[in-house]
Coordinates of C-alpha atoms in Angstrom, one line a residue:
M1 CA 3.7 100.2 134.3
S2 CA 4.3 103.3 132.2
G3 CA 4.2 103.7 128.5
W4 CA 2.0 104.6 125.6
F5 CA -1.5 103.7 126.6
T6 CA -5.0 105.2 126.9
L7 CA -7.1 104.8 130.0
F8 CA -10.9 105.3 129.6
T9 CA -12.6 106.5 132.7
N10 CA -16.1 107.5 133.8
A11 CA -17.5 104.9 131.5
R12 CA -19.2 101.5 131.4
Y13 CA -18.2 98.8 129.0
V14 CA -20.0 95.8 127.4
L15 CA -18.9 92.3 128.2
G16 CA -20.9 89.1 128.0
G17 CA -24.2 90.9 127.5
E18 CA -23.8 93.1 130.6
L19 CA -22.6 96.6 131.4
V20 CA -19.4 96.5 133.5
E21 CA -18.7 99.5 135.8
D22 CA -15.0 99.8 135.4
H23 CA -12.3 101.5 133.4
L24 CA -10.7 100.1 130.3
V25 CA -7.0 100.4 129.2
I26 CA -5.7 100.0 125.7
S27 CA -2.2 100.1 124.2
D28 CA -1.3 102.7 121.7
E29 CA 1.7 100.6 120.6
T30 CA 0.2 97.1 120.2
G31 CA -3.4 98.3 119.5
C32 CA -4.7 95.7 122.0
I33 CA -6.6 95.8 125.3
L34 CA -4.5 95.6 128.4
K35 CA -5.2 94.4 132.0
R36 CA -7.0 97.1 134.0
E37 CA -4.5 97.9 136.7
G38 CA -0.9 99.0 137.4
Y39 CA -0.5 101.9 135.0
I40 CA 1.2 105.3 135.5
G41 CA 0.9 108.1 133.1
G42 CA -0.7 107.6 129.7
D43 CA -3.6 109.4 128.2
V44 CA -6.8 109.6 130.2
V45 CA -10.1 109.9 128.3
D46 CA -13.2 110.8 130.3
L47 CA -16.2 109.4 128.5
D48 CA -18.9 111.3 130.5
D49 CA -20.6 108.1 131.6
N50 CA -21.1 106.8 128.1
I51 CA -20.7 103.1 127.1
I52 CA -17.7 101.4 125.5
A53 CA -18.7 98.6 123.2
P54 CA -16.6 96.3 121.0
G55 CA -16.4 97.7 117.4
F56 CA -19.4 96.4 115.4
L57 CA -18.8 93.6 112.9
E58 CA -20.8 93.7 109.6
L59 CA -21.2 90.1 108.6
H60 CA -23.5 90.6 105.7
T61 CA -23.2 93.8 103.6
N62 CA -23.4 94.1 99.9
G63 CA -22.4 97.8 99.9
A64 CA -23.5 101.3 100.7
N65 CA -23.0 104.9 99.6
G66 CA -23.6 104.1 95.9
F67 CA -21.0 101.3 95.8
H68 CA -22.0 97.6 95.5
F69 CA -19.3 95.0 96.0
T70 CA -20.1 93.6 92.6
H71 CA -19.2 96.9 91.0
F72 CA -15.8 95.9 89.7
D73 CA -13.8 98.2 87.4
D74 CA -10.1 97.4 87.8
E75 CA -8.1 96.4 90.9
N76 CA -7.0 99.9 91.8
I77 CA -10.3 101.6 91.3
Y78 CA -12.1 98.8 93.2
A79 CA -9.6 99.0 96.1
H80 CA -10.2 102.7 96.4
K81 CA -13.9 102.2 96.6
V82 CA -13.5 99.5 99.2
D83 CA -11.3 101.9 101.2
S84 CA -14.0 104.6 100.9
I85 CA -16.8 102.3 102.1
A86 CA -14.6 101.2 105.0
R87 CA -14.3 104.8 106.1
Y88 CA -18.1 105.1 106.0
Y89 CA -18.6 101.9 108.0
A90 CA -16.3 103.4 110.7
T91 CA -18.7 106.4 111.1
Q92 CA -21.4 103.8 112.0
G93 CA -19.3 102.1 114.8
V94 CA -18.2 99.3 112.5
T95 CA -14.6 98.2 112.8
G96 CA -14.7 95.1 110.7
F97 CA -16.7 93.8 107.8
W98 CA -17.1 90.8 105.4
A99 CA -18.0 92.0 101.9
T100 CA -20.9 90.0 100.5
I101 CA -20.8 89.0 96.9
P102 CA -24.3 87.7 95.8
T103 CA -24.6 85.3 92.8
V104 CA -22.6 86.4 89.8
T105 CA -20.8 84.4 87.1
A106 CA -17.8 82.3 88.0
D107 CA -15.7 84.8 86.0
G108 CA -17.2 87.6 88.1
F109 CA -16.4 85.9 91.4
Q110 CA -12.8 85.2 90.2
K111 CA -12.3 88.9 89.2
I112 CA -13.7 90.3 92.4
L113 CA -12.6 88.0 95.2
P114 CA -8.8 88.7 94.9
S115 CA -9.5 92.2 95.9
L116 CA -11.4 91.1 99.0
A117 CA -8.6 89.3 100.9
P118 CA -8.5 90.5 104.5
R119 CA -6.6 93.7 105.2
D120 CA -6.5 96.6 107.6
I121 CA -7.4 99.9 106.1
P122 CA -5.9 103.0 107.8
G123 CA -8.4 105.1 109.8
S124 CA -11.2 102.7 108.7
A125 CA -13.0 99.5 109.4
S126 CA -10.9 96.4 108.5
L127 CA -11.9 94.2 105.5
L128 CA -12.2 90.7 107.0
G129 CA -12.8 88.8 103.8
A130 CA -15.7 87.8 101.6
H131 CA -19.1 86.2 102.1
A132 CA -20.1 84.4 98.9
E133 CA -23.9 84.3 98.9
G134 CA -24.3 81.9 96.0
P135 CA -24.3 80.3 93.6
Y136 CA -25.4 77.1 95.5
L137 CA -28.9 78.3 96.2
H138 CA -32.5 77.0 95.4
P139 CA -34.2 78.8 92.5
D140 CA -37.6 78.8 94.2
K141 CA -36.0 81.0 96.9
K142 CA -33.8 83.2 94.7
G143 CA -34.9 86.5 96.1
A144 CA -33.1 89.2 94.1
H145 CA -30.5 86.7 92.8
N146 CA -30.2 85.7 89.2
S147 CA -31.2 82.0 89.3
S148 CA -29.8 81.3 85.8
L149 CA -26.4 81.6 87.4
F150 CA -27.0 79.1 90.2
Q151 CA -24.8 76.0 90.2
L152 CA -25.2 72.4 91.2
C153 CA -23.5 71.3 94.3
E154 CA -21.4 68.9 92.3
T155 CA -19.6 71.9 90.8
S156 CA -16.4 72.4 92.6
P157 CA -16.0 75.6 94.7
S158 CA -12.5 76.0 93.1
T159 CA -14.2 76.2 89.7
V160 CA -16.6 78.8 90.9
Y161 CA -14.5 81.0 93.2
G162 CA -10.9 80.1 92.2
A163 CA -8.7 77.9 94.4
S164 CA -6.5 80.7 95.6
N165 CA -9.5 82.8 96.7
L166 CA -10.8 79.9 98.8
S167 CA -7.6 80.0 100.8
S168 CA -7.5 83.8 101.1
S169 CA -10.6 85.8 100.5
V170 CA -13.6 83.5 101.0
K171 CA -14.6 83.2 104.7
L172 CA -18.3 82.4 104.5
V173 CA -20.5 80.7 101.9
T174 CA -24.3 80.5 101.9
V175 CA -25.7 77.1 100.7
A176 CA -29.2 75.6 100.4
P177 CA -28.9 72.3 102.3
E178 CA -31.7 70.5 100.4
L179 CA -29.8 70.5 97.1
P180 CA -28.4 67.2 96.0
N181 CA -24.8 66.6 97.2
S182 CA -24.9 69.7 99.4
A183 CA -23.5 67.7 102.4
N184 CA -20.3 67.0 100.4
L185 CA -20.1 70.6 99.4
I186 CA -20.5 71.8 103.0
K187 CA -17.8 69.3 104.1
T188 CA -15.4 70.5 101.4
L189 CA -15.8 74.1 102.4
T190 CA -15.6 73.7 106.1
S191 CA -12.6 71.4 105.8
S192 CA -10.8 74.5 104.3
G193 CA -11.8 76.6 107.3
I194 CA -14.7 78.3 105.5
K195 CA -17.9 78.9 107.5
V196 CA -21.1 77.7 105.9
S197 CA -24.5 79.3 106.5
M198 CA -27.8 77.9 105.2
G199 CA -30.2 80.1 103.2
H200 CA -32.1 80.9 100.0
S201 CA -33.6 77.6 100.6
T202 CA -36.7 75.5 100.5
A203 CA -35.2 73.2 103.2
S204 CA -37.3 71.3 105.7
Y205 CA -36.3 71.1 109.4
A206 CA -34.8 67.6 108.6
D207 CA -32.8 69.1 105.7
G208 CA -31.5 71.7 108.1
L209 CA -30.4 69.1 110.6
A210 CA -28.6 67.3 107.9
G211 CA -26.8 70.6 107.0
L212 CA -25.7 71.0 110.6
D213 CA -24.4 67.4 110.6
A214 CA -22.4 68.2 107.5
G215 CA -20.8 71.2 109.2
A216 CA -23.0 74.2 108.5
T217 CA -23.2 76.5 111.6
C218 CA -25.5 79.4 110.7
L219 CA -28.8 80.5 109.0
T220 CA -28.7 83.4 106.5
H221 CA -31.3 86.2 107.0
T222 CA -33.7 83.9 108.9
L223 CA -37.3 83.7 107.6
N224 CA -36.3 85.6 104.5
A225 CA -35.9 83.5 101.3
M226 CA -36.8 80.3 103.3
P227 CA -40.1 78.6 104.3
P228 CA -42.1 80.2 107.0
F229 CA -42.1 78.8 110.5
A230 CA -45.4 77.0 111.0
S231 CA -47.0 75.2 113.9
R232 CA -46.2 71.7 112.8
I233 CA -43.7 72.4 110.0
P234 CA -40.9 74.6 111.6
G235 CA -38.7 74.6 108.5
L236 CA -35.1 75.8 108.4
A237 CA -35.9 78.6 110.8
G238 CA -36.9 76.1 113.5
L239 CA -33.3 75.2 114.0
A240 CA -32.9 78.5 115.9
S241 CA -34.8 76.8 118.8
L242 CA -32.3 73.9 119.2
P243 CA -31.0 73.7 122.9
S244 CA -27.5 74.5 123.7
T245 CA -26.9 70.8 124.6
H246 CA -27.8 69.7 121.0
K247 CA -25.1 67.9 119.0
P248 CA -24.2 69.3 116.6
L249 CA -24.5 72.7 118.3
A250 CA -27.5 75.0 117.6
P251 CA -26.7 77.3 114.7
W252 CA -26.1 81.0 114.9
Y253 CA -28.7 82.8 112.8
T254 CA -28.8 86.2 111.2
I255 CA -31.7 88.7 111.4
I256 CA -32.4 91.8 109.3
P257 CA -33.9 94.3 111.8
D258 CA -35.1 97.0 109.4
G259 CA -38.8 96.5 109.7
E260 CA -39.1 95.7 106.0
H261 CA -37.7 92.2 105.8
L262 CA -39.3 91.1 109.1
H263 CA -42.1 92.5 111.3
P264 CA -40.7 94.0 114.6
A265 CA -42.5 91.3 116.6
T266 CA -40.8 88.6 114.4
V267 CA -37.4 90.2 115.1
S268 CA -38.2 90.2 118.8
L269 CA -39.3 86.5 118.7
L270 CA -36.3 85.4 116.8
Y271 CA -33.8 87.2 119.0
K272 CA -35.4 85.9 122.2
T273 CA -35.3 82.3 120.9
N274 CA -31.5 82.2 121.5
P275 CA -29.9 85.6 122.3
K276 CA -26.4 84.2 122.4
R277 CA -26.7 82.7 118.9
S278 CA -28.6 85.6 117.2
I279 CA -26.7 88.0 114.9
L280 CA -28.0 91.2 113.5
I281 CA -27.1 92.0 109.9
T282 CA -27.9 94.9 107.6
D283 CA -27.8 93.0 104.2
S284 CA -27.2 96.6 103.0
I285 CA -26.9 97.4 99.3
E286 CA -25.5 100.4 97.5
L287 CA -28.7 102.4 98.0
A288 CA -28.1 102.5 101.8
S289 CA -27.4 106.1 102.8
L290 CA -28.5 107.5 99.4
P291 CA -31.6 109.7 98.9
D292 CA -34.9 108.1 97.9
G293 CA -35.3 107.6 94.2
T294 CA -34.9 105.3 91.2
Y295 CA -31.4 103.8 90.5
P296 CA -29.9 101.7 87.8
G297 CA -29.2 98.0 88.3
H298 CA -25.8 96.2 88.2
S299 CA -24.3 92.8 87.5
Q300 CA -26.4 91.0 90.1
I301 CA -29.7 92.9 89.4
P302 CA -30.0 94.1 85.8
F303 CA -33.2 96.1 86.6
E304 CA -34.0 99.5 87.9
Q305 CA -34.2 99.7 91.7
I306 CA -36.5 101.8 93.8
K307 CA -35.4 103.2 97.2
S308 CA -38.1 104.6 99.5
G309 CA -37.0 105.2 103.1
T310 CA -35.8 101.8 104.5
R311 CA -37.3 99.8 101.6
A312 CA -35.4 98.9 98.4
T313 CA -37.2 96.9 95.7
I314 CA -36.8 95.9 92.0
A315 CA -38.8 98.4 90.0
G316 CA -42.3 97.1 89.2
T317 CA -42.1 94.4 91.8
D318 CA -42.4 93.8 95.6
T319 CA -39.1 91.9 95.6
L320 CA -36.8 93.2 98.4
I321 CA -33.2 93.8 97.2
G322 CA -31.5 94.3 100.5
G323 CA -31.3 96.6 103.5
C324 CA -31.0 100.3 103.7
I325 CA -30.2 101.0 107.4
P326 CA -26.8 101.2 109.2
L327 CA -26.0 98.5 111.8
Q328 CA -26.3 100.9 114.7
E329 CA -30.0 101.6 113.7
G330 CA -30.5 97.9 113.8
V331 CA -29.2 97.7 117.3
R332 CA -31.5 100.5 118.4
N333 CA -34.4 98.8 116.7
L334 CA -33.7 95.5 118.6
M335 CA -33.7 97.4 121.9
S336 CA -37.0 99.0 121.1
W337 CA -38.7 96.0 119.6
S338 CA -37.5 93.3 122.1
G339 CA -37.0 95.3 125.2
C340 CA -33.5 94.0 125.6
G341 CA -30.8 96.2 127.1
I342 CA -28.0 97.9 125.1
A343 CA -25.4 95.4 126.2
E344 CA -27.5 92.5 125.0
A345 CA -28.2 94.2 121.7
V346 CA -24.6 95.0 121.2
G347 CA -23.7 91.4 121.7
T348 CA -25.6 90.5 118.5
V349 CA -23.2 92.6 116.4
T350 CA -20.0 91.9 118.2
E351 CA -19.4 88.9 120.5
N352 CA -21.9 86.6 118.7
V353 CA -20.4 87.5 115.3
A354 CA -16.8 87.0 116.4
A355 CA -17.7 83.7 118.1
F356 CA -19.4 82.4 114.9
M357 CA -16.5 83.4 112.6
G358 CA -13.9 82.2 115.1
I359 CA -12.1 85.5 115.6
D360 CA -12.7 86.1 119.3
G361 CA -9.5 84.6 120.7
V362 CA -6.4 86.4 121.8
G363 CA -5.4 89.0 119.1
G364 CA -9.0 88.8 117.8
R365 CA -12.0 91.0 117.8
G366 CA -15.5 91.5 119.0
V367 CA -14.9 91.2 122.8
L368 CA -13.4 93.6 125.3
R369 CA -11.0 91.2 127.0
E370 CA -7.2 91.5 127.6
G371 CA -5.2 90.7 124.6
R372 CA -7.9 91.4 122.0
R373 CA -7.7 94.2 119.5
A374 CA -8.7 97.6 120.8
D375 CA -11.5 98.0 118.2
L376 CA -14.1 100.0 120.0
C377 CA -17.1 102.2 119.7
V378 CA -18.4 104.7 122.2
M379 CA -22.2 104.8 122.5
N380 CA -24.8 106.7 124.6
D381 CA -27.6 104.9 126.4
E382 CA -29.9 105.2 123.5
G383 CA -27.6 103.2 121.3
E384 CA -26.2 106.1 119.2
V385 CA -22.5 105.7 118.2
L386 CA -20.4 108.7 119.3
Q387 CA -16.8 107.6 118.6
T388 CA -15.0 104.7 116.8
W389 CA -11.6 103.4 117.7
V390 CA -9.6 101.0 115.6
S391 CA -6.5 99.2 116.9
G392 CA -6.2 101.6 119.8
H393 CA -6.6 104.9 117.9
K394 CA -9.7 107.1 117.4
V395 CA -10.7 107.2 113.8
W396 CA -14.1 109.0 114.0
D397 CA -15.8 111.3 116.5
K398 CA -19.3 112.6 115.9
E399 CA -18.8 115.9 117.8
E400 CA -15.6 116.5 115.8
E401 CA -17.4 115.8 112.5
L402 CA -20.3 118.1 113.4
R403 CA -17.8 120.8 114.4
Q404 CA -15.9 120.4 111.2
R405 CA -19.1 120.7 109.2
E406 CA -20.0 123.9 111.0
D407 CA -16.5 125.3 110.3
D408 CA -16.7 124.4 106.7
G409 CA -20.1 126.1 106.4
E410 CA -18.8 129.3 108.0
A411 CA -15.8 129.2 105.7
R412 CA -18.1 129.0 102.6
G413 CA -19.9 132.0 103.7

């Protein structure tokens, strides 16, 4: 077969938690992965024995680079800011993201969500929809949320988010399963194709099982804003240990691997509990990638915020606001803290996420199989992202960026 395609050679690629010694072929025309033999011509890319991974998927990010997804001005300005952050994500190996909107007013949700409908963004990570982290949360586990805006589960999601947004933008909702009538809420959401995760919750293990029975399939930032795991009271986090034979299925569960939200040993223990169901998230906020300092609040957190290294807190408190590391750093941390290999670590930000969100089929993302989108990142053995490819085209290259910076510096004098 001849035509417009790219053949990656001298590389290993990630599939099913293992490194496969083989080449990979992608179509420049369809932007999809092709079968691996029978090609003549095309572009050949020698990757110097580096690793091809699926493009990372950011399941839980509130923002970065000074922009929080609750920072809504008008539609055009907001869309421009989303495009800008999508370009930043691509520099971190991320090729798709769900924008997290924490608890705001119903009016706030309905202003913001129309701008978060899924769309491809040229040369950048794709916007895959929104994660509504609230307002169906427990006030005793509010974290950095404004509990005065929490809603009873009897309140219709259409009233909170807007009916049209439920059918377009909203792809994931976090719910506290111990709240009265939460089971009906979960069933309403999942019947519309929306995934439900359980978190910001005082739920017991039994409450969590009831949430799974109602249709929830994930835990939100496990062991943060939920009861601790104890010897005889496992709490919501104990659901991570359910066997693969359990009906309903054991949940996926998300982990913040920044060393602030969880101790490294806790990250390792959670991951090893069920590697195929564990998902790394950044829970990043607008302070991610900004210098250390004091920053103003916003519609979710109307207080000054302090950033110091990887830690971000509300001024004058020890309340963590969110994460400050990029997803690739989380992958490297998991490798270091758990001893897992790079292919296993990559699975927690690619294949596992895609499986949870139901986007790993033909034409989908997160897995390097024939017929899936050619959204890729190239990494070295240490887990550093070197290149990012979206839909079969390279959109970022670390060496090229460094060379451009050097050229710009010489041009300035």
